[in-house]
XYZ file of C-alpha atoms in Angstrom:
511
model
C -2.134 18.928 10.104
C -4.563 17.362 12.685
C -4.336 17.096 16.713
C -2.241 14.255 17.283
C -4.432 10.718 17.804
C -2.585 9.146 20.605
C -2.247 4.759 20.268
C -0.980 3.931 24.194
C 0.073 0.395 22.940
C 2.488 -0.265 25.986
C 1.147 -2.279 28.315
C 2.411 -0.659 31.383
C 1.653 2.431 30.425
C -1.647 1.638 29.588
C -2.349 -0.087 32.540
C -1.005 2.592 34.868
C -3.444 4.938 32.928
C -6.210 3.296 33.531
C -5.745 2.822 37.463
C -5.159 6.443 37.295
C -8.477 6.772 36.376
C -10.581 4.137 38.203
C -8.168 4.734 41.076
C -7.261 0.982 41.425
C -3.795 -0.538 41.250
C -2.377 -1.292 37.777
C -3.324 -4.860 36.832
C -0.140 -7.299 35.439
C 0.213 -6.974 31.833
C -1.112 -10.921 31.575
C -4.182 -9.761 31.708
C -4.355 -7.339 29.248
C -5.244 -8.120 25.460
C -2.880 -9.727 23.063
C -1.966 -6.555 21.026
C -0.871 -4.285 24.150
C 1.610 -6.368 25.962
C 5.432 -6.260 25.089
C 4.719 -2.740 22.690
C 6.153 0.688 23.023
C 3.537 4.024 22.866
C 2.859 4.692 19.414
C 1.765 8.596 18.770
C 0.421 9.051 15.150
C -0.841 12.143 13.260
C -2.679 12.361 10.709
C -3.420 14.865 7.919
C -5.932 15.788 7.257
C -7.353 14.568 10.584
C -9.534 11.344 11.181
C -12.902 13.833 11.922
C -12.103 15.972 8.688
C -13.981 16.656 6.332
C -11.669 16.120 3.702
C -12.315 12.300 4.115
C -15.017 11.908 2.326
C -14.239 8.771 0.216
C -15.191 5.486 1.843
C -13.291 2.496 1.477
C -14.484 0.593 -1.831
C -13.915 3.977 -3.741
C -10.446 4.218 -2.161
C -10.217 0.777 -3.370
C -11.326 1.769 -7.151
C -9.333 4.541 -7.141
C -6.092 2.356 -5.921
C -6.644 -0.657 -8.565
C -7.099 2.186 -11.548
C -3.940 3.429 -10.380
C -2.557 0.314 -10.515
C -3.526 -1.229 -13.342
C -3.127 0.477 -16.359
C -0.832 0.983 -19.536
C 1.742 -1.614 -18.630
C -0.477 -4.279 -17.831
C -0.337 -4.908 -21.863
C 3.140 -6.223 -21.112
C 2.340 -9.136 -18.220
C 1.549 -12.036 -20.911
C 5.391 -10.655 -22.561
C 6.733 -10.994 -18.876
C 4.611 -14.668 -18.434
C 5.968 -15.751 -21.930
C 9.259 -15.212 -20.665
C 9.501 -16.507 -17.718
C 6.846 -19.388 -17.970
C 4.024 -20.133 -15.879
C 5.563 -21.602 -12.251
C 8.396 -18.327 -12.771
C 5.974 -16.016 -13.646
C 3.524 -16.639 -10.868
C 6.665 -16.821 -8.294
C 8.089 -13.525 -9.525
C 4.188 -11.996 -9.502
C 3.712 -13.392 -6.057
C 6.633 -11.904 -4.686
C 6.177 -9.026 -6.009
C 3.103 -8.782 -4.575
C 4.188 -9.211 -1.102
C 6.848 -6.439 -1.776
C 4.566 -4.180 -2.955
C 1.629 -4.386 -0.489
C 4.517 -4.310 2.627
C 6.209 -1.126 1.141
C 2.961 0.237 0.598
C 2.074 -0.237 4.611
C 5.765 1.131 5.407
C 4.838 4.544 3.569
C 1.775 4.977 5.220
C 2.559 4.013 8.563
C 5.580 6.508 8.239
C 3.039 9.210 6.791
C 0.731 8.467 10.173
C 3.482 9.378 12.280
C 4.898 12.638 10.454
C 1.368 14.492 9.942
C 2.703 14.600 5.578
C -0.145 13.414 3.084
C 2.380 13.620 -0.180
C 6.034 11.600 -0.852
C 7.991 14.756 -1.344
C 6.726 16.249 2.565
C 6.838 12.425 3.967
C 10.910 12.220 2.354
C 11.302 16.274 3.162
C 10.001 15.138 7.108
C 12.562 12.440 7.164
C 15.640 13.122 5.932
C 15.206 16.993 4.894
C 15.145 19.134 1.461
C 18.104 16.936 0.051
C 15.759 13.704 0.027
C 12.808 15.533 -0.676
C 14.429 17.046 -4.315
C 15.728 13.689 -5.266
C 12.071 12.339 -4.610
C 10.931 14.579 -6.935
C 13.670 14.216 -9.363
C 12.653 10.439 -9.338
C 8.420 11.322 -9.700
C 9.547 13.305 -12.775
C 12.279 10.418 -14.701
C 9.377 7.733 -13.562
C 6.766 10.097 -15.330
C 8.860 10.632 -18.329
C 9.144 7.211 -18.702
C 5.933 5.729 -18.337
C 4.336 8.879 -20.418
C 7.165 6.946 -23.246
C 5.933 3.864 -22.872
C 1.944 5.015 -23.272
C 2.998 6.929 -26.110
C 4.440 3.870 -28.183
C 2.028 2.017 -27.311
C -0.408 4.506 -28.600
C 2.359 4.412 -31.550
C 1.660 0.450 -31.803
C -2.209 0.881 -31.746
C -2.466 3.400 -34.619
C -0.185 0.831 -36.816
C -2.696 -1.870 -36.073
C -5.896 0.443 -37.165
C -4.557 2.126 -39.875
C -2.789 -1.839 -41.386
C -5.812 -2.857 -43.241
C -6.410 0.533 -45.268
C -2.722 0.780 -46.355
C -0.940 -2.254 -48.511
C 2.877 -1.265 -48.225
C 4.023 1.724 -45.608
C 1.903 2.406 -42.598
C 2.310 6.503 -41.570
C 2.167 5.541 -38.014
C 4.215 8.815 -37.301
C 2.823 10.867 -38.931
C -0.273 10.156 -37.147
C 1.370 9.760 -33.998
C 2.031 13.547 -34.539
C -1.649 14.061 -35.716
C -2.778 12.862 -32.228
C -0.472 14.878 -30.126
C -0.832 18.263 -31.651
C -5.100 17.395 -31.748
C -5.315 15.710 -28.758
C -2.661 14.861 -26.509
C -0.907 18.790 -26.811
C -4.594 20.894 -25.383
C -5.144 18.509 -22.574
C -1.501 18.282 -21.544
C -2.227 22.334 -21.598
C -4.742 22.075 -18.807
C -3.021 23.323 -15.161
C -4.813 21.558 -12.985
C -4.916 17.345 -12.505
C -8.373 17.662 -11.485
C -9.193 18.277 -15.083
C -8.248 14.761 -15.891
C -9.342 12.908 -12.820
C -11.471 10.203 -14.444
C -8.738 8.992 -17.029
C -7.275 6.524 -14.505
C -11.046 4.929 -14.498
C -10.939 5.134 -17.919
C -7.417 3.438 -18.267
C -8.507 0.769 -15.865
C -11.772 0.080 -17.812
C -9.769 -0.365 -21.175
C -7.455 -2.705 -19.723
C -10.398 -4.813 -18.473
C -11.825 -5.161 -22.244
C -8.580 -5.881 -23.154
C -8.274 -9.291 -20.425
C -11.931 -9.705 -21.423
C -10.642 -10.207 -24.965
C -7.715 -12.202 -24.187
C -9.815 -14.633 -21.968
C -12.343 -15.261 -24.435
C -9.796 -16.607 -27.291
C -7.947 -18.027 -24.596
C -9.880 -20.782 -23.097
C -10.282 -22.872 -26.473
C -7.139 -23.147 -26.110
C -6.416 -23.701 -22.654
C -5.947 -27.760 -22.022
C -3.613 -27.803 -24.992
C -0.867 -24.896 -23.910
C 2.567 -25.703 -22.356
C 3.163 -23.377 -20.398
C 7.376 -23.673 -20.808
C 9.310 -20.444 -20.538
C 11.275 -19.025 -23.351
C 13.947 -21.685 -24.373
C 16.507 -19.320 -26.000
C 17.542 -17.884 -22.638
C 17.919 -19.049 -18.995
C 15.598 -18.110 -16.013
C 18.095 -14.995 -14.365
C 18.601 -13.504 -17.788
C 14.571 -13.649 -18.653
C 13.799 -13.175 -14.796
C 15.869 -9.540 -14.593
C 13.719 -8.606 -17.459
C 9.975 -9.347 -15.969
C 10.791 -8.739 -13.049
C 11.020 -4.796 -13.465
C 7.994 -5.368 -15.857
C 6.173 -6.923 -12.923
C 7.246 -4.302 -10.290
C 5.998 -1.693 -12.169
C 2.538 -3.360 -12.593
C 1.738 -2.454 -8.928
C 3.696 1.029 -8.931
C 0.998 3.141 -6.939
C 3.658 4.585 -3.791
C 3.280 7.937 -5.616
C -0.836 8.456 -4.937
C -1.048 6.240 -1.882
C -0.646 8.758 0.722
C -3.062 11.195 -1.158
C -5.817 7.973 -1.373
C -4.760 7.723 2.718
C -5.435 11.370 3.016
C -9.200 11.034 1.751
C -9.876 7.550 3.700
C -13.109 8.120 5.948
C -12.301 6.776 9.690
C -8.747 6.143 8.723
C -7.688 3.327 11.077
C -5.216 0.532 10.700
C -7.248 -2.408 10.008
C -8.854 -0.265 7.430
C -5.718 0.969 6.143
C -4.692 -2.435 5.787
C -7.772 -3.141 4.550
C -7.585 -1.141 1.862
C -3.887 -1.812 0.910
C -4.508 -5.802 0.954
C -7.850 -4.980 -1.357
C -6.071 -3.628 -3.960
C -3.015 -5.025 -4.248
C -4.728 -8.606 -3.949
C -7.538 -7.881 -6.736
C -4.218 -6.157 -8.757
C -2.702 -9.918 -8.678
C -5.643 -12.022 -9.623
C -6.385 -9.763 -12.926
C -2.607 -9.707 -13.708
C -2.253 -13.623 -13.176
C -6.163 -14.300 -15.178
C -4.555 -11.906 -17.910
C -0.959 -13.096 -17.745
C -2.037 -16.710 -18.652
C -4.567 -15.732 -20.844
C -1.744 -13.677 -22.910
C 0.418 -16.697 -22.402
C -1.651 -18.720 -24.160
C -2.395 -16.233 -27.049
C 1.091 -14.829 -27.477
C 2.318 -18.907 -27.187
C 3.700 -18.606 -31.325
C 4.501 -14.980 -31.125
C 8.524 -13.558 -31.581
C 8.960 -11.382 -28.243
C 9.194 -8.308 -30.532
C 5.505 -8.419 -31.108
C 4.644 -9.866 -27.664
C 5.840 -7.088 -25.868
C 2.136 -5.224 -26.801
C -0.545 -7.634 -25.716
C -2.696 -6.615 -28.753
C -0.253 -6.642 -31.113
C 0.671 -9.900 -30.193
C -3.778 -10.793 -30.902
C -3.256 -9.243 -34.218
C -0.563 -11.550 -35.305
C -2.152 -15.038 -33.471
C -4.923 -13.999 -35.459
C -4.883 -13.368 -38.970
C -8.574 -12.133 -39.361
C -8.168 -9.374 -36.366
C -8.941 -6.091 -38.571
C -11.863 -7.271 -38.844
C -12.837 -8.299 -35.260
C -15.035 -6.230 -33.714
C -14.204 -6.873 -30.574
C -10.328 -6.507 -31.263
C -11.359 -2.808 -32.561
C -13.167 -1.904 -29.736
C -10.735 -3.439 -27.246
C -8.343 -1.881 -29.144
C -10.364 1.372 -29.244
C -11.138 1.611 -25.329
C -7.328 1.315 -24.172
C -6.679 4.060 -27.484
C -8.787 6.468 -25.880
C -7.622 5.998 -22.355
C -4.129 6.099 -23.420
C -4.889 9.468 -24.687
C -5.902 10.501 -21.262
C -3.616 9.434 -19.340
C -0.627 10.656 -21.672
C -1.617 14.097 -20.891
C -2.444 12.990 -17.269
C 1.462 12.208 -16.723
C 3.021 15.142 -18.864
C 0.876 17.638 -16.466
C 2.762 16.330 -13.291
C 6.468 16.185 -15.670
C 6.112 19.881 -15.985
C 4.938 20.649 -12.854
C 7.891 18.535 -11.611
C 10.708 20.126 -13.977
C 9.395 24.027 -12.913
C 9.720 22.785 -9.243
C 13.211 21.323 -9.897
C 14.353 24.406 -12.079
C 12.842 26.813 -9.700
C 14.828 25.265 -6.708
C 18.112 24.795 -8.520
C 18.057 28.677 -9.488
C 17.060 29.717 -6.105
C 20.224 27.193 -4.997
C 22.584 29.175 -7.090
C 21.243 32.623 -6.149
C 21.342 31.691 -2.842
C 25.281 30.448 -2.767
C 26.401 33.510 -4.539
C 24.381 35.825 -2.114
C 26.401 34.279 0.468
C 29.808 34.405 -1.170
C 29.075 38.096 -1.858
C 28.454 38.737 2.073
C 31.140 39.299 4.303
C 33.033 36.365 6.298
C 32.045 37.529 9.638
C 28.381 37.706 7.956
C 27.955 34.186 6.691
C 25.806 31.443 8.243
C 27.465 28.288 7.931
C 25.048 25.297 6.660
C 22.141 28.069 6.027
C 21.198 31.264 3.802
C 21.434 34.758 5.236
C 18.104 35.536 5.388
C 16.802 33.319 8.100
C 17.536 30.112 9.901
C 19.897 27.256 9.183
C 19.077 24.565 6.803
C 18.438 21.872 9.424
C 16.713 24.714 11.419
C 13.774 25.018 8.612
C 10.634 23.654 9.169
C 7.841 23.126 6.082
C 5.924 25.516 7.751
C 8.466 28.289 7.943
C 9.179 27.591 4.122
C 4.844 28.098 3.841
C 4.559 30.792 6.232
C 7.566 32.794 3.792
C 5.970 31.755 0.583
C 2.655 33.206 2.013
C 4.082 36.564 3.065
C 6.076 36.826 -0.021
C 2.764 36.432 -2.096
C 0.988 39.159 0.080
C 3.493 41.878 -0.688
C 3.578 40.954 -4.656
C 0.951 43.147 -6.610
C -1.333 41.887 -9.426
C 0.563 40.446 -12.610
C -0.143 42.692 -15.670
C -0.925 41.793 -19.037
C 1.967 41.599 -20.632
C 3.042 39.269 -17.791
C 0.080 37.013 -18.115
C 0.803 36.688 -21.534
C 4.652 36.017 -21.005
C 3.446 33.175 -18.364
C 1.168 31.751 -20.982
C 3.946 31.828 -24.304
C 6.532 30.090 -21.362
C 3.848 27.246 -20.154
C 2.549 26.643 -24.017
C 6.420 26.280 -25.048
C 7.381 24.252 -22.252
C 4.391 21.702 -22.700
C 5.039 21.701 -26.372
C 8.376 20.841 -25.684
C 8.061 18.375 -23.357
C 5.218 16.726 -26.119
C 7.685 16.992 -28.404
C 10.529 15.015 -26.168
C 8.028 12.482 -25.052
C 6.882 11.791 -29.111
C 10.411 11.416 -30.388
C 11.973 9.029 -27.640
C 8.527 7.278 -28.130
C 9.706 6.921 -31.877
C 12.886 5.640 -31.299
C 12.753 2.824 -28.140
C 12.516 -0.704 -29.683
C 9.113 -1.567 -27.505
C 7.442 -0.491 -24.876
C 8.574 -3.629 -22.736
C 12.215 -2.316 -22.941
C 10.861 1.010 -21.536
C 9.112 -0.842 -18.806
C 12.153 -2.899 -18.296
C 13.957 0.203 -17.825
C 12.054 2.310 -15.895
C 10.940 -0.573 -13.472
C 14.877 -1.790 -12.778
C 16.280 2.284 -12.189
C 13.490 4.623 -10.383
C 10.406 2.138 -10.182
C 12.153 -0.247 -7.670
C 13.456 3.368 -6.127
C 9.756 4.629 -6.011
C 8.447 1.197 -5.351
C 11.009 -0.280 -2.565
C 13.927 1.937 -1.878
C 12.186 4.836 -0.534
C 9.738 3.386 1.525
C 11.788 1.196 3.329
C 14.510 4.289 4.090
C 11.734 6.657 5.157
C 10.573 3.967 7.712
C 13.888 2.950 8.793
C 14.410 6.817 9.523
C 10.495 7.111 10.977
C 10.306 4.440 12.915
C 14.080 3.021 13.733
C 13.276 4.061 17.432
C 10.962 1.378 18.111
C 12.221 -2.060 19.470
C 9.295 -4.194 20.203
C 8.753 -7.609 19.049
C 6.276 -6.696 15.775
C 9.089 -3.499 15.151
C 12.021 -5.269 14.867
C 10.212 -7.810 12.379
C 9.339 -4.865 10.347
C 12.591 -3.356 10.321
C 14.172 -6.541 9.253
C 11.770 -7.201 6.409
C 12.553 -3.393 5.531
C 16.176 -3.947 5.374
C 16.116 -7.074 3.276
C 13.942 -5.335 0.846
C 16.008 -2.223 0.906
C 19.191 -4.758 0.475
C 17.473 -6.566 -2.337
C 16.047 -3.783 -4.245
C 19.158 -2.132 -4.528
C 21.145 -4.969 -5.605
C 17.920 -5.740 -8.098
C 18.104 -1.988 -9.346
C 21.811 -2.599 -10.138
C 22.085 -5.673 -12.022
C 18.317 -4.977 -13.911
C 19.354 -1.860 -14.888
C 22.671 -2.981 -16.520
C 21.429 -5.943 -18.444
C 18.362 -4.107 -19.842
C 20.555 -1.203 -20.770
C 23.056 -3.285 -22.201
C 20.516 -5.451 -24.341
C 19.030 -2.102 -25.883
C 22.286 -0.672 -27.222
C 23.299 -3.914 -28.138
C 26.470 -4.433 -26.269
């Protein structure tokens, strides 16, 4: 954690500073610019600080790395979401959730400036305190599992469409679904370290740019003689709790945003915002050129094969095994499916250790205490040190550091213990991922799903709490608007989360 970088915005303050200095009387705050009269001091810190050099990325690659976390796997479902909902409801809902998204995206940052965190789980552990920080993990790990679902169907969906031509009756799509995860997708999801894996957002992004490419190009033929009329069967609130989930999702990124932040050279506002308008805005004009394009493509489609963008080519087009540019569109997003797969099942077991480790250490810790004496026992803390509000991050490092010092060197047989436990647990979770993968009806369910329970939690719940709890102390003009806008959103997304979650569940089982 940096020296704190000081913002005097108050005007009087300011002023009186400054005649401190140049030992003149404080000049009336008319004459002072714009954007310091009527404001409150505003003290930020930042980690790692502004000088480090940890900040080595400049702003376009912050930018690159923001829009290939952005787009990726579930932009193949847009055009389903467009088809839906038309073109005047899809661009509305897209537009909106644009807004949302780049908003929340300046509410987490601006709450991470003023708490010295550079990851959600210290920004939600800063706020509120282990409780929040747990359930923010517990929600990285259910939005991992899902999404590392939805990449695996549709890496389900794109071996059906290669292997179609060469067999006449049954496709063994599983069985080489399975072929792909114990060859592929199990030894990279064996690798310990992210880092490893650190270009498979680029090459996620880059597929789903052949992919638009694709769709634009058979497209525009086509263009002056398309509709553009929603889905007739049912009305716009039904179709619109469906995309819009599908739509929030598409600019999910409130998970690497603060760890972007972190590596930002000369990290100030404007180029915060900078950055955060960049991405999100070039994320909306490829999802609206690609959500019309699929429109218009997926026009005579059945939903079932809309929901996968290049499925939905394959059937407008009856010659596709043979297009070469179908196979290597469809080739590009293969391979970077298979990246990122492992990319998301590395952070899900990472996550579940984490969550196991600190639900054991809960129950150790209770039944320590019950064994102790009354007169012993620390009410609302643990024995060993200081109460729970009373803990600091830093205490919990400073422990973990000592504890490490006293423990010796791991033998062998421990090593190789470690290694049969993380080889299991991977397969396991491979395993999981493959067989849910198997059974959803399409991946736009998934994304319908995930986006309406712990995607509009990730997305819009969280970050409007943690800066309700950051920065409910201010009360200046510019404040309260924030605070406003971050209570409608909060008020919205939870209703949202409610109702989306119920109807998409309910349309899967089939109740």
């Amino acid at each position: 954690c940096g020296p704190p970088l000081a913002e005097e915005d108050d005007s009087d303050a300011f002023a009186s500073s400054v005649s401190r200095v140049l030992k003149t009387p404080p000049p009336p705050s008319r004459f002072l610019p714009l954007a310091l009269r009527g404001k409150t001091p505003s003290l930020e810190v930042l980690a790692p600080e502004a000088n480090s050099p940890l900040r080595e990325a400049a702003l376009p690659a912050c930018v690159a790395a923001m829009l290939s976390t952005i787009v990726g796997g579930g932009a193949l479902s847009i055009p389903y979401a467009f088809k839906l909902c038309g073109l005047r409801g899809g661009l509305a809902l897209l537009v909106a959730c644009a807004f949302s998204s780049d908003f929340a995206l300046y509410a987490l940052c601006s709450a991470s400036r003023r708490t010295g965190t550079a990851t959600l789980a210290e920004l939600a552990r800063a706020a509120q305190g282990p409780r929040l920080e747990n359930a923010t993990i517990a929600a990285l790990f259910a939005l991992c599992a899902f999404v590392a679902v939805a990449y695996t169907r549709l890496l389900r969906d794109l071996l059906g469409l290669f292997l179609a031509p060469f067999f006449e009756d049954h496709v063994p799509v599983d069985g080489a679904l399975v072929l792909c995860a114990t060859c592929i997708l199990l030894p990279l999801s064996l690798y310990k370290e992210l880092h490893r894996l650190r270009y498979a957002a680029f090459v996620s992004f880059s597929g789903a740019l052949c992919v638009a490419a694709l769709f634009t190009v058979r497209a525009l033929p086509e263009l002056r003689t398309t509709t553009f009329q929603p889905s007739p069967d049912e009305s716009f609130v039904d179709v619109g709790l469906v995309a819009l989930p599908i739509m929030a999702m598409g600019y999910l990124c409130q998970f690497n945003v603060l760890s972007v932040h972190a590596r930002l050279t000369r990290p100030s506002r404007f180029r915060l915002k900078m950055l955060l308008h960049l991405a999100v805005g070039l994320a909306f004009v490829f999802y609206v050129v690609f959500g019309v394009a699929g429109m218009i493509v997926c026009a005579d489609a059945p939903n079932d094969v809309a929901q996968d963008a290049l499925a939905c080519l394959s059937y407008a087009d009856k010659d596709a095994s043979t297009d070469v540019l179908l196979a290597c569109a469809g080739g590009a997003f293969a391979v970077a499916l298979l990246l990122n797969t492992p990319a998301l099942i590395i952070p899900l077991r990472d996550s579940l250790v984490v969550l196991t480790t600190k639900a054991i250490d809960g129950v150790s810790a209770s039944r320590r205490e019950r064994n102790l004496p009354r007169h012993h026992r620390r009410p609302g803390g643990d024995h060993h040190g200081a109460s729970a509000s009373e803990r600091t991050p830093l205490a919990d490092i400073e422990e973990t550091r000592s504890h490490r010092e006293e423990v010796q060197e791991p033998s062998s047989k421990a090593k190789l213990y470690a290694t049969a436990v993380h080889f299991v647990l991977t397969a396991s979770i491979v395993a999981v991922v493959i067989f849910f993968a198997q059974c959803v009806p399409g991946v736009a369910s998934v994304w319908a799903v995930a986006g309406s329970s712990v995607g509009l939690f990730v997305a819009y719940l969280l970050p409007c709490f943690l800066y309700l709890k950051v920065r409910g102390h201010k009360d200046d003009g510019p404040a309260r608007i924030r605070k406003a806008i971050c209570g409608l959103l909060f008020v919205a997304s939870l209703l949202l989360a409610v109702v989306c979650t119920f109807r998409n569940v309910k349309a899967i089982l089939g109740l």
